[in-house]
Coordinates of C-alpha atoms in Angstrom, one line a residue:
Chain N
M1 CA 12.8 11.8 30.0
A2 CA 15.7 9.4 29.8
T3 CA 14.3 7.3 27.0
E4 CA 13.9 10.3 24.9
R5 CA 17.5 11.3 25.7
N6 CA 18.8 7.9 24.9
Q7 CA 16.9 7.8 21.6
K8 CA 18.0 11.2 20.7
E9 CA 21.6 10.4 21.6
N10 CA 21.3 7.4 19.2
E11 CA 19.8 9.7 16.6
A12 CA 22.5 12.2 17.1
R13 CA 25.2 9.6 16.9
V14 CA 24.1 8.3 13.6
K15 CA 23.2 11.8 12.3
R16 CA 26.2 13.9 13.3
K17 CA 29.1 11.7 12.6
P18 CA 28.8 11.7 8.8
L19 CA 28.8 15.4 8.9
I20 CA 31.8 15.8 11.2
S21 CA 34.2 13.3 9.7
I22 CA 34.5 11.8 6.3
P23 CA 31.2 10.0 5.6
A24 CA 32.4 6.8 4.0
P25 CA 34.6 5.4 6.8
V26 CA 32.0 6.2 9.4
D27 CA 29.4 4.5 7.4
S28 CA 31.5 1.4 7.1
L29 CA 32.4 1.7 10.8
L30 CA 28.7 1.7 11.8
A31 CA 28.0 -1.2 9.4
G32 CA 30.8 -3.1 11.1
W33 CA 31.4 -4.3 14.7
A34 CA 31.5 -0.7 16.1
G35 CA 27.9 -0.3 15.0
L36 CA 26.9 -3.5 16.7
A37 CA 28.8 -2.5 19.9
L38 CA 27.1 0.9 20.0
W39 CA 23.7 -0.8 19.4
L40 CA 24.3 -3.3 22.3
L41 CA 25.3 -0.4 24.5
L42 CA 22.1 1.4 23.7
L43 CA 20.1 -1.8 24.4
L44 CA 21.9 -2.1 27.8
L45 CA 21.0 1.5 28.6
L46 CA 17.4 1.0 27.6
A47 CA 17.3 -2.2 29.7
L48 CA 18.5 -0.3 32.7
Y49 CA 16.0 2.6 32.1
P50 CA 13.0 1.2 34.0
Y51 CA 15.2 1.0 37.2
T52 CA 15.3 4.8 37.2
G53 CA 11.7 4.7 38.5
V54 CA 9.7 5.8 35.6
S55 CA 5.9 5.9 35.1
S56 CA 4.0 3.2 33.3
V57 CA 3.2 5.7 30.6
A58 CA 6.9 6.1 29.8
L59 CA 7.2 2.3 29.6
F60 CA 4.2 2.2 27.2
V61 CA 5.8 4.8 25.0
G62 CA 9.0 2.9 25.1
S63 CA 7.4 -0.4 24.0
Q64 CA 5.5 1.5 21.2
I65 CA 8.7 2.9 19.8
F66 CA 10.3 -0.5 19.9
V67 CA 7.3 -1.9 18.0
L68 CA 7.8 0.8 15.3
V69 CA 11.6 0.2 15.1
T70 CA 11.0 -3.5 14.7
L71 CA 8.4 -3.0 12.0
A72 CA 10.5 -0.5 10.1
S73 CA 13.6 -2.8 10.2
N74 CA 11.6 -5.8 9.0
W75 CA 10.1 -3.9 6.1
N76 CA 13.5 -2.7 5.2
L77 CA 14.8 -6.2 4.9
I78 CA 12.4 -7.0 2.0
G79 CA 11.6 -3.5 0.7
G80 CA 15.1 -1.9 1.1
M81 CA 17.7 -4.6 1.0
T82 CA 16.0 -7.0 -1.4
G83 CA 14.3 -4.3 -3.4
Y84 CA 10.9 -5.8 -3.4
V85 CA 8.8 -2.9 -2.2
D86 CA 6.0 -4.5 -0.2
F87 CA 2.8 -2.4 0.0
G88 CA 1.0 -5.1 1.9
H89 CA 3.4 -6.0 4.7
A90 CA 0.7 -5.2 7.3
V91 CA -0.9 -8.4 6.2
F92 CA 1.6 -10.3 8.3
F93 CA 1.0 -8.0 11.2
G94 CA -2.7 -8.8 10.8
I95 CA -2.2 -12.5 10.6
G96 CA 0.0 -12.5 13.7
A97 CA -2.6 -10.5 15.5
Y98 CA -5.4 -12.8 14.5
I99 CA -3.5 -16.0 15.4
M100 CA -2.8 -14.5 18.8
G101 CA -6.5 -13.5 19.2
I102 CA -7.9 -16.8 18.1
L103 CA -5.5 -18.9 20.2
V104 CA -5.7 -16.8 23.3
T105 CA -9.5 -16.4 23.4
G106 CA -10.1 -19.8 21.8
S107 CA -13.8 -18.9 21.7
P108 CA -14.7 -18.8 17.9
L109 CA -13.0 -22.1 17.2
L110 CA -13.8 -23.7 20.6
I111 CA -10.1 -24.4 21.2
S112 CA -10.7 -25.8 24.7
P113 CA -7.7 -25.1 26.7
E114 CA -6.9 -21.6 25.5
W115 CA -3.3 -21.0 24.8
G116 CA -1.2 -18.8 27.0
F117 CA 0.5 -15.7 25.7
W118 CA 3.9 -17.2 25.6
Q119 CA 2.8 -20.2 23.5
A120 CA 0.7 -18.0 21.2
L121 CA 3.4 -15.4 20.5
P122 CA 5.8 -17.7 18.6
A123 CA 2.7 -19.3 16.9
S124 CA 1.8 -15.8 15.5
G125 CA 5.3 -15.4 14.0
V126 CA 5.3 -18.9 12.6
A127 CA 1.9 -18.5 11.0
A128 CA 2.9 -15.2 9.4
A129 CA 6.1 -16.8 8.1
L130 CA 4.1 -19.8 6.6
F131 CA 1.7 -17.3 5.0
A132 CA 4.7 -15.5 3.6
L133 CA 5.9 -18.8 2.1
L134 CA 2.5 -19.4 0.6
I135 CA 2.0 -16.0 -0.8
G136 CA 5.6 -15.3 -1.7
L137 CA 5.9 -18.3 -4.0
P138 CA 3.6 -16.7 -6.6
T139 CA 4.1 -13.0 -5.8
L140 CA 7.9 -12.9 -5.5
R141 CA 8.1 -13.9 -9.1
L142 CA 6.5 -10.6 -10.0
K143 CA 8.7 -7.7 -10.8
G144 CA 8.8 -4.2 -9.5
P145 CA 5.4 -2.4 -9.3
Y146 CA 3.5 -5.6 -9.9
F147 CA 4.9 -7.1 -6.7
S148 CA 3.9 -4.0 -4.8
I149 CA 0.4 -4.1 -6.2
A150 CA 0.0 -7.8 -5.7
M151 CA 1.0 -7.4 -2.0
L152 CA -1.5 -4.5 -1.6
G153 CA -4.0 -6.9 -3.1
T154 CA -3.1 -9.5 -0.5
L155 CA -3.7 -7.1 2.2
V156 CA -7.1 -5.9 1.0
A157 CA -8.1 -9.5 0.1
M158 CA -7.2 -10.8 3.6
R159 CA -9.2 -8.0 5.2
E160 CA -12.2 -9.3 3.2
V161 CA -11.4 -12.9 4.1
A162 CA -11.1 -12.0 7.8
R163 CA -14.5 -10.3 7.6
V164 CA -16.2 -13.2 5.8
L165 CA -14.7 -16.1 8.0
R166 CA -17.0 -15.1 10.8
P167 CA -16.9 -18.5 12.6
I168 CA -13.1 -18.3 12.9
T169 CA -12.3 -14.6 13.2
G170 CA -15.4 -13.2 14.6
G171 CA -16.0 -11.3 11.4
G172 CA -16.5 -7.5 11.5
V173 CA -17.3 -7.7 15.2
G174 CA -13.7 -8.6 16.0
L175 CA -12.2 -10.4 19.0
N176 CA -11.7 -9.2 22.5
L177 CA -8.6 -10.5 24.2
P178 CA -8.3 -10.8 28.0
P179 CA -7.0 -7.5 29.3
L180 CA -3.8 -8.1 31.3
L181 CA -1.8 -5.0 32.0
N182 CA 1.9 -5.6 32.4
R183 CA 3.7 -2.5 31.1
L184 CA 7.1 -3.6 32.4
G185 CA 6.9 -7.0 30.8
D186 CA 5.7 -5.4 27.5
Y187 CA 8.7 -3.1 27.6
Y188 CA 11.3 -5.8 28.1
L189 CA 9.6 -8.1 25.6
M190 CA 9.6 -5.6 22.8
L191 CA 13.1 -4.4 23.7
A192 CA 14.3 -8.0 23.3
V193 CA 12.5 -8.4 20.0
M194 CA 13.7 -5.1 18.7
G195 CA 17.3 -5.9 19.8
L196 CA 17.1 -9.2 18.1
V197 CA 15.6 -8.0 14.9
V198 CA 18.1 -5.1 14.4
S199 CA 21.0 -7.3 15.3
I200 CA 19.8 -9.9 12.7
I201 CA 19.5 -7.2 10.1
W202 CA 23.0 -6.0 11.0
W203 CA 24.3 -9.6 10.6
I204 CA 22.4 -10.2 7.4
Q205 CA 23.9 -7.1 5.8
R206 CA 27.4 -8.3 6.5
S207 CA 26.8 -11.9 5.6
E208 CA 26.9 -13.5 2.2
F209 CA 23.2 -13.9 2.4
G210 CA 22.7 -10.2 2.7
Q211 CA 25.1 -9.5 -0.1
S212 CA 23.1 -11.8 -2.3
L213 CA 20.0 -9.9 -1.4
I214 CA 21.6 -6.7 -2.4
A215 CA 22.8 -8.3 -5.6
I216 CA 19.2 -9.4 -6.3
R217 CA 18.1 -5.8 -5.8
E218 CA 20.7 -4.3 -8.1
D219 CA 20.4 -6.8 -10.9
E220 CA 18.3 -9.9 -10.4
I221 CA 19.1 -11.6 -13.7
G222 CA 22.8 -11.0 -13.1
A223 CA 22.6 -12.4 -9.6
E224 CA 20.9 -15.5 -11.0
M225 CA 23.6 -15.9 -13.6
R226 CA 26.2 -15.7 -10.9
G227 CA 24.7 -18.8 -9.3
I228 CA 22.6 -17.2 -6.6
N229 CA 19.4 -19.1 -6.0
T230 CA 17.3 -16.0 -6.2
T231 CA 14.0 -17.6 -5.4
L232 CA 15.3 -19.2 -2.2
H233 CA 17.0 -16.0 -1.1
K234 CA 13.9 -13.9 -1.7
I235 CA 11.6 -16.4 0.1
V236 CA 13.9 -16.7 3.1
A237 CA 14.2 -12.9 3.4
F238 CA 10.5 -12.6 3.0
M239 CA 9.8 -15.2 5.7
I240 CA 12.2 -13.6 8.2
A241 CA 10.5 -10.3 7.7
A242 CA 7.1 -11.9 8.0
F243 CA 8.0 -13.9 11.1
F244 CA 9.0 -10.9 13.2
T245 CA 6.2 -8.7 11.8
G246 CA 3.7 -11.5 12.8
T247 CA 5.3 -11.7 16.2
V248 CA 4.9 -7.9 16.7
G249 CA 1.3 -8.2 15.4
G250 CA 0.6 -10.9 18.0
F251 CA 2.1 -8.7 20.7
W252 CA 0.1 -5.7 19.5
A253 CA -3.1 -7.7 19.6
W254 CA -2.3 -8.7 23.2
Q255 CA -1.5 -5.1 24.2
N256 CA -4.4 -3.6 22.4
T257 CA -6.8 -6.3 23.7
Y258 CA -9.1 -5.8 20.7
I259 CA -8.8 -6.7 17.0
D260 CA -11.0 -6.5 14.0
P261 CA -10.3 -6.5 10.3
D262 CA -10.2 -2.8 9.9
V263 CA -7.8 -2.3 12.8
V264 CA -5.1 -4.8 11.9
F265 CA -5.3 -5.2 8.1
V266 CA -4.9 -1.5 7.4
E267 CA -2.9 0.2 4.6
A268 CA -1.8 3.0 6.9
R269 CA 0.4 0.6 8.9
T270 CA 2.2 -0.3 5.7
V271 CA 2.6 3.3 4.9
E272 CA 4.1 3.8 8.3
M273 CA 6.7 1.1 7.7
V274 CA 7.5 2.4 4.3
M275 CA 7.8 5.9 5.4
M276 CA 10.0 5.2 8.5
S277 CA 12.4 3.2 6.3
M278 CA 12.4 5.9 3.6
L279 CA 13.0 8.7 6.1
G280 CA 15.9 7.0 7.7
G281 CA 17.4 5.6 4.5
L282 CA 16.1 2.7 2.5
G283 CA 18.3 -0.4 2.5
T284 CA 20.6 0.7 5.4
V285 CA 20.8 -1.0 8.8
W286 CA 20.5 2.0 11.0
G287 CA 18.2 4.2 8.8
P288 CA 14.9 2.6 9.5
P289 CA 15.3 2.5 13.3
L290 CA 16.3 6.2 13.1
G291 CA 13.4 7.0 10.9
A292 CA 11.0 5.2 13.3
V293 CA 12.2 7.2 16.3
V294 CA 12.0 10.5 14.4
I295 CA 8.5 9.7 13.1
Y296 CA 7.3 8.7 16.6
F297 CA 8.4 12.0 18.2
L298 CA 7.3 14.0 15.2
Q299 CA 3.8 12.5 15.6
D300 CA 3.9 13.1 19.3
L301 CA 5.0 16.7 18.9
L302 CA 3.1 17.9 15.9
W303 CA -0.1 16.1 15.6
G304 CA -0.4 13.8 18.5
S305 CA -3.4 15.6 20.0
L306 CA -5.7 15.3 17.0
F307 CA -6.8 11.8 16.3
G308 CA -6.9 10.9 12.7
V309 CA -4.9 13.9 11.5
H310 CA -1.7 12.0 11.9
L311 CA -2.8 9.6 9.1
V312 CA -3.3 12.4 6.7
A313 CA 0.0 13.8 7.7
L314 CA 1.6 10.4 7.2
G315 CA 0.5 10.3 3.6
V316 CA 1.6 13.9 2.9
L317 CA 4.9 13.3 4.6
L318 CA 5.5 10.2 2.4
V319 CA 4.9 12.4 -0.7
V320 CA 7.2 15.1 0.7
I321 CA 10.0 12.6 1.5
V322 CA 9.9 11.1 -1.9
L323 CA 10.0 14.5 -3.6
F324 CA 12.6 16.2 -1.5
M325 CA 14.6 13.5 0.4
P326 CA 14.4 10.2 -1.4
E327 CA 17.7 9.1 0.0
G328 CA 16.6 9.5 3.6
I329 CA 18.4 11.0 6.5
L330 CA 21.4 8.8 6.2
G331 CA 21.7 9.1 2.5
T332 CA 21.3 12.9 2.6
L333 CA 23.8 13.5 5.3
G334 CA 26.2 10.7 4.5
D335 CA 26.9 8.5 1.6
R336 CA 24.1 8.9 -0.9
S337 CA 24.7 5.6 -2.6
S338 CA 24.4 3.7 0.7
T339 CA 20.6 3.8 0.4
S340 CA 18.8 1.8 -2.3
L341 CA 16.8 4.6 -3.7
G342 CA 19.9 6.8 -3.8
R343 CA 21.6 4.2 -5.8
L344 CA 18.7 3.8 -8.1
L345 CA 18.5 7.5 -8.7
S346 CA 22.2 7.9 -9.4
R347 CA 22.1 5.0 -11.7
V348 CA 19.2 6.3 -13.7
G349 CA 20.9 9.7 -13.8
R350 CA 24.1 8.1 -15.2
S351 CA 22.3 6.2 -18.0
K352 CA 20.7 9.3 -19.3
Chain U
M1 CA -31.0 -21.7 -16.6
D2 CA -32.7 -18.6 -15.3
Q3 CA -30.1 -18.3 -12.6
L4 CA -27.3 -18.6 -15.2
L5 CA -28.9 -15.9 -17.4
Q6 CA -29.4 -13.6 -14.5
A7 CA -25.8 -14.1 -13.4
L8 CA -24.7 -13.3 -16.9
V9 CA -26.8 -10.1 -17.1
S10 CA -25.7 -9.0 -13.7
G11 CA -22.1 -9.7 -14.6
L12 CA -22.4 -7.7 -17.8
L13 CA -24.0 -4.7 -16.1
L14 CA -21.3 -4.8 -13.4
G15 CA -18.7 -5.2 -16.2
G16 CA -19.9 -2.1 -17.9
F17 CA -19.4 -0.1 -14.7
Y18 CA -15.9 -1.6 -14.2
A19 CA -15.0 -0.7 -17.8
V20 CA -15.8 3.0 -17.3
M21 CA -14.2 2.9 -13.8
V22 CA -10.9 1.6 -15.2
L23 CA -10.6 4.0 -18.1
G24 CA -8.9 6.8 -16.1
F25 CA -6.5 4.4 -14.5
S26 CA -5.6 2.6 -17.7
V27 CA -5.1 5.8 -19.7
I28 CA -2.8 7.4 -17.1
W29 CA -0.8 4.2 -17.0
G30 CA -0.7 3.9 -20.7
V31 CA 0.2 7.5 -21.5
M32 CA 2.6 8.4 -18.6
G33 CA 3.6 5.0 -17.2
V34 CA 2.3 6.0 -13.8
I35 CA 0.4 3.5 -11.8
N36 CA -2.0 5.6 -9.9
L37 CA -2.6 4.0 -6.5
A38 CA -4.9 6.8 -5.5
H39 CA -7.3 5.9 -8.3
G40 CA -9.9 4.5 -5.9
E41 CA -9.7 7.6 -3.8
F42 CA -10.7 9.8 -6.7
L43 CA -13.6 7.5 -7.3
M44 CA -14.5 8.0 -3.6
I45 CA -14.3 11.8 -4.0
G46 CA -16.7 11.6 -6.9
A47 CA -19.1 9.6 -4.9
Y48 CA -18.9 12.0 -2.0
L49 CA -19.4 15.0 -4.3
A50 CA -22.6 13.3 -5.7
W51 CA -23.8 12.7 -2.2
G52 CA -23.1 16.3 -1.1
L53 CA -24.8 17.8 -4.2
S54 CA -27.8 15.6 -3.8
R55 CA -28.0 16.4 -0.1
L56 CA -27.5 20.2 -0.5
F57 CA -29.3 20.9 -3.7
G58 CA -31.3 17.8 -4.4
L59 CA -29.3 17.2 -7.5
D60 CA -29.7 13.8 -9.2
P61 CA -26.3 12.0 -9.3
F62 CA -26.4 11.8 -13.0
A63 CA -27.2 15.5 -13.4
S64 CA -24.5 16.4 -10.9
L65 CA -21.9 15.0 -13.4
A66 CA -22.1 18.4 -15.1
L67 CA -20.5 20.0 -12.1
I68 CA -18.3 17.1 -10.9
V69 CA -16.5 16.5 -14.2
P70 CA -15.2 20.1 -14.7
L71 CA -14.3 20.4 -11.0
M72 CA -12.4 17.1 -11.0
F73 CA -10.7 17.9 -14.3
L74 CA -9.2 20.9 -12.5
V75 CA -8.1 18.8 -9.6
G76 CA -6.4 16.3 -11.8
Y77 CA -4.8 19.0 -13.9
L78 CA -3.4 20.8 -10.8
L79 CA -2.3 17.6 -9.2
Q80 CA -0.4 16.6 -12.3
I81 CA 1.3 20.0 -12.5
V82 CA 2.2 20.3 -8.9
L83 CA 3.1 16.8 -8.1
I84 CA 3.3 14.1 -10.7
N85 CA 5.1 16.0 -13.5
R86 CA 8.0 16.4 -11.1
I87 CA 8.6 12.7 -10.8
V88 CA 7.1 11.2 -13.9
E89 CA 10.5 10.6 -15.4
R90 CA 12.1 9.3 -12.2
P91 CA 12.1 5.6 -11.2
H92 CA 8.7 4.0 -11.0
L93 CA 9.1 3.3 -7.4
M94 CA 8.8 7.1 -6.7
T95 CA 5.5 7.6 -8.5
L96 CA 4.2 4.5 -6.8
L97 CA 5.2 5.8 -3.4
V98 CA 3.8 9.2 -4.1
T99 CA 0.4 8.0 -5.3
F100 CA 0.3 5.6 -2.3
G101 CA 0.9 8.5 0.0
V102 CA -1.8 10.6 -1.8
S103 CA -4.2 7.8 -1.4
I104 CA -3.7 7.4 2.3
A105 CA -3.9 11.2 2.9
L106 CA -7.1 11.6 0.9
A107 CA -8.9 8.6 2.5
N108 CA -8.1 9.8 6.0
L109 CA -8.8 13.4 5.1
F110 CA -12.3 12.3 4.1
K111 CA -12.6 10.3 7.2
I112 CA -12.0 13.4 9.3
L113 CA -14.3 15.5 7.2
F114 CA -17.2 13.1 6.9
D115 CA -16.7 10.4 9.6
A116 CA -16.4 6.8 8.7
D117 CA -20.2 6.3 8.6
P118 CA -21.4 5.0 5.3
R119 CA -23.5 7.4 3.3
N120 CA -26.2 6.7 0.8
V121 CA -27.6 8.6 -2.2
A122 CA -31.3 7.9 -2.7
V123 CA -32.8 8.1 -6.2
A124 CA -36.5 7.8 -7.1
Y125 CA -35.9 5.3 -9.9
N126 CA -34.3 2.8 -7.6
G127 CA -36.4 -0.2 -8.7
S128 CA -35.8 -2.8 -11.3
L129 CA -37.4 -4.0 -14.6
Q130 CA -38.4 -7.6 -15.4
L131 CA -37.6 -8.6 -18.9
A132 CA -37.9 -12.3 -20.0
G133 CA -37.5 -13.5 -16.5
V134 CA -34.3 -11.5 -15.9
T135 CA -34.1 -8.6 -13.5
F136 CA -32.5 -5.4 -14.7
P137 CA -31.9 -2.9 -11.9
I138 CA -32.7 0.5 -13.4
V139 CA -29.7 2.4 -12.0
K140 CA -27.2 -0.2 -13.1
T141 CA -28.7 -0.3 -16.6
I142 CA -28.4 3.5 -16.8
I143 CA -24.8 3.2 -15.7
F144 CA -24.2 0.6 -18.3
G145 CA -25.6 2.9 -21.0
A146 CA -23.6 5.9 -19.8
A147 CA -20.5 3.7 -19.7
L148 CA -20.9 2.8 -23.3
L149 CA -21.5 6.4 -24.2
I150 CA -18.5 7.7 -22.3
M151 CA -16.3 5.0 -24.0
V152 CA -17.4 6.0 -27.5
C153 CA -16.8 9.7 -26.7
L154 CA -13.4 9.0 -25.3
H155 CA -12.5 6.8 -28.2
L156 CA -13.6 9.5 -30.7
F157 CA -11.7 12.2 -28.8
L158 CA -8.5 10.2 -28.7
Q159 CA -8.7 9.2 -32.4
R160 CA -10.1 12.3 -34.0
S161 CA -9.2 15.5 -32.1
R162 CA -5.9 17.2 -32.3
L163 CA -5.4 17.1 -28.6
G164 CA -6.3 13.4 -28.5
K165 CA -3.6 12.8 -31.2
S166 CA -1.0 14.6 -29.2
I167 CA -1.9 12.5 -26.1
R168 CA -1.4 9.3 -28.2
A169 CA 1.8 10.7 -29.6
A170 CA 3.1 11.3 -26.0
A171 CA 2.1 7.8 -25.1
Q172 CA 3.9 6.2 -28.0
N173 CA 7.1 8.1 -28.1
K174 CA 7.8 11.0 -25.7
T175 CA 10.9 12.2 -27.3
A176 CA 9.6 12.2 -30.8
A177 CA 6.4 14.0 -29.6
R178 CA 8.6 16.6 -28.0
I179 CA 10.6 17.1 -31.1
V180 CA 7.5 17.7 -33.2
G181 CA 6.4 20.4 -30.7
V182 CA 4.1 18.7 -28.3
D183 CA 4.2 20.3 -24.9
I184 CA 4.5 17.1 -22.9
N185 CA 3.9 18.7 -19.5
R186 CA 0.7 20.3 -20.7
V187 CA -0.5 17.1 -22.5
Y188 CA 0.2 15.1 -19.3
A189 CA -1.7 17.6 -17.2
I190 CA -4.7 17.4 -19.6
T191 CA -4.6 13.7 -19.7
A192 CA -4.5 13.5 -15.9
G193 CA -7.4 16.0 -15.7
I194 CA -9.5 13.9 -18.1
C195 CA -8.7 10.7 -16.3
I196 CA -9.4 12.0 -12.8
A197 CA -12.7 13.5 -14.1
L198 CA -13.7 10.2 -15.6
T199 CA -12.9 8.4 -12.4
A200 CA -14.8 10.8 -10.3
A201 CA -17.7 10.5 -12.8
A202 CA -17.7 6.8 -12.3
G203 CA -17.8 7.3 -8.6
A204 CA -20.7 9.7 -8.9
M205 CA -22.6 7.2 -11.0
L206 CA -21.8 4.4 -8.5
S207 CA -23.2 6.5 -5.6
P208 CA -26.9 5.3 -5.8
T209 CA -25.9 1.7 -5.9
Q210 CA -23.5 1.4 -3.0
A211 CA -22.7 2.8 0.4
I212 CA -20.1 5.6 0.3
F213 CA -17.4 5.6 2.9
P214 CA -13.8 7.0 3.1
F215 CA -12.1 3.7 2.7
M216 CA -14.0 2.4 -0.3
G217 CA -11.1 3.2 -2.6
P218 CA -8.5 0.5 -2.4
P219 CA -10.7 -2.3 -3.7
F220 CA -11.4 -0.3 -6.8
T221 CA -7.8 0.4 -7.3
L222 CA -7.0 -3.3 -7.2
K223 CA -9.8 -4.2 -9.5
A224 CA -8.6 -1.5 -11.9
V225 CA -5.1 -3.1 -11.9
T226 CA -6.7 -6.5 -12.6
I227 CA -8.8 -5.2 -15.5
T228 CA -5.8 -3.4 -17.0
A229 CA -3.8 -6.6 -16.8
L230 CA -6.7 -8.4 -18.5
G231 CA -7.4 -5.8 -21.2
G232 CA -4.2 -4.0 -21.8
L233 CA -3.1 -0.4 -21.3
G234 CA -5.0 2.6 -22.5
R235 CA -7.2 0.5 -24.8
I236 CA -10.8 1.2 -24.6
P237 CA -12.1 -2.1 -26.1
G238 CA -9.6 -3.8 -23.8
A239 CA -11.0 -2.0 -20.8
L240 CA -14.5 -3.1 -21.8
M241 CA -13.5 -6.7 -22.3
G242 CA -11.5 -6.8 -19.0
G243 CA -14.3 -5.2 -17.1
M244 CA -16.8 -7.7 -18.5
V245 CA -14.5 -10.6 -17.6
L246 CA -14.0 -9.4 -14.0
G247 CA -17.7 -8.5 -13.6
I248 CA -18.9 -11.9 -14.8
T249 CA -16.3 -13.7 -12.8
E250 CA -17.2 -11.9 -9.6
I251 CA -21.0 -12.5 -10.1
F252 CA -20.4 -16.1 -10.9
V253 CA -18.3 -16.7 -7.8
S254 CA -20.8 -15.1 -5.6
T255 CA -23.7 -16.9 -7.3
Y256 CA -22.3 -20.4 -7.4
V257 CA -19.9 -20.5 -4.4
A258 CA -22.1 -20.8 -1.4
G259 CA -21.8 -18.6 1.7
I260 CA -19.6 -15.9 0.2
G261 CA -21.9 -13.2 -1.1
T262 CA -20.2 -10.4 -3.0
N263 CA -17.9 -9.8 -0.1
L264 CA -14.9 -11.5 -1.7
G265 CA -14.7 -9.3 -4.8
V266 CA -11.2 -8.2 -4.2
A267 CA -10.0 -11.7 -3.3
T268 CA -11.4 -12.9 -6.6
S269 CA -9.8 -10.2 -8.6
F270 CA -6.6 -10.6 -6.7
V271 CA -6.3 -14.3 -7.5
L272 CA -7.1 -13.5 -11.1
L273 CA -4.4 -10.7 -11.2
V274 CA -1.7 -12.9 -9.7
L275 CA -2.5 -15.7 -12.1
I276 CA -2.4 -13.4 -15.1
L277 CA 0.8 -11.8 -14.1
I278 CA 2.5 -15.1 -13.5
V279 CA 1.3 -16.8 -16.7
R280 CA 1.5 -13.8 -19.0
P281 CA 3.5 -11.0 -17.4
Q282 CA 2.7 -8.8 -20.5
G283 CA -1.0 -9.1 -19.8
I284 CA -3.7 -11.1 -21.5
M285 CA -3.9 -8.8 -24.5
G286 CA -0.2 -7.9 -24.3
G287 CA 1.0 -4.3 -24.1
L288 CA 1.7 -4.0 -20.3
R289 CA 4.9 -2.1 -20.3
P290 CA 8.0 -3.8 -18.9
L291 CA 8.3 -1.8 -15.8
E292 CA 11.9 -2.1 -15.1
P293 CA 13.1 1.0 -13.3
E294 CA 15.9 1.6 -15.8
A295 CA 14.0 0.9 -18.9
E296 CA 12.6 4.4 -19.1

């Protein structure tokens, strides 16, 4: 399987180099233009991949992996780089999915010309970003665990709201979207979204904006005293992360053709994002994509056959990673302090 | 007027349950500084145990507490020794992530074991009493009484017994407690055992009044956070007060805001929580710890 090989090459590239050469320069190399060049090369290879005449199943697998990579990178922007650990990020996924469902079917609200997929997809993202603005204004003032819990509350509360607002969302019955199978289109769409998101994260990490986010993570009061408008930075990062998560949610609703509150507003999806980021390396550019790929194939190999077991394993794996590998793959093999939890741990260790 | 009185009574009865439900969460947070996101899942386990015992042996949910409490004490004790004691002194983010992982794993484990179908526990005394024009559902009234009893017992235990004193010492100053010879790890494990047992007991008592399903946990966890923010950490009167406030708020919202029913309980408590945390980050009664990762 060529995709597999490509993905594995990517993994190996990120994985092996810190071991072979001195970690720090390689890390900075990957964070720099070389990293972007390698990323674009990988995207090009992935774009050529369907021309090798593969089955539609392989294309489906590809688009699923791209979805996971996009979600993990998005979560990492707010959870890893900014240090606001969001336990309810799936809420944006759900909102995107519902906006897509409502606009495309049109039926519950009697929107008379139903929107097409291409009009509804950006609308999903925009709606999620607006919701992030709305919910972020109060919640992003909360610190540490309180923010995490407030976002978890948002997720569970929105699940209730979606169930109660029967005239708009179809309630617990859910919405059925028109089934249109286009695996090749899905593949390229998600490839493009993934490429865009990871490139944006790469750019953010180099930009002043990203450095400000990291400053907020390390010391929010200090950052504020240095003249960084912390509220604005946090909100913008939150909205970017929400926009793409909502877009992915809209796409997922389209691909899955069915949504209901328990399918889209689900904590397990947040855990997935958290865990993929943690496994790769929280707060790094290449960690979350790496983690997402590893998780996908791990799921496929180890517990793909038994439905439901993978969610149990997901929870257990999160516990195991936190206990034994809190710095993630990149932090364990390379520069420990490049990941945010690694920094946190080393700082706490110092102060004692 | 009758409606108002009825809403007040229903709110108070619900509040009594909330108060006993939140105790385990609040004491764990207060003593070890761990926010247990798997709180609702232990409640769910308690409810499933009550269901299983009543189905297999015909045990009454309140009688089955005699089995559930020791069993879940053991579970909590072991969980603390195996898992939480390893990370209790690390950054808060880690305990938060670990308990989140535990919660997902448990909920989905129970989904595999028992399906997602809602279960019910039937009791003979499932009626209600009329008193001065107000309806008292019998089960909820018993829960209310049991809640008060449990709270008094816990209060006496924490204030009077030697073990309770060492738990409070560990909560107030870990280092000093260690110096005077308190075995912190053991005290933590016992605290966790008591708290998990209490939570499961609350779940077992809840079982006759509500459908039991694997994903019932998270709403209770969130309500527990709200009540703790209302009433303060590890304080039993605070838990009672916070529980009452949330219970009455919820019932009033569902009584007076049309077309919602009780389905928006979490949304209500979520709004309440965010408002409290923004207006008074230390909680209404004060005493929420400043949870900066480096503060510990």
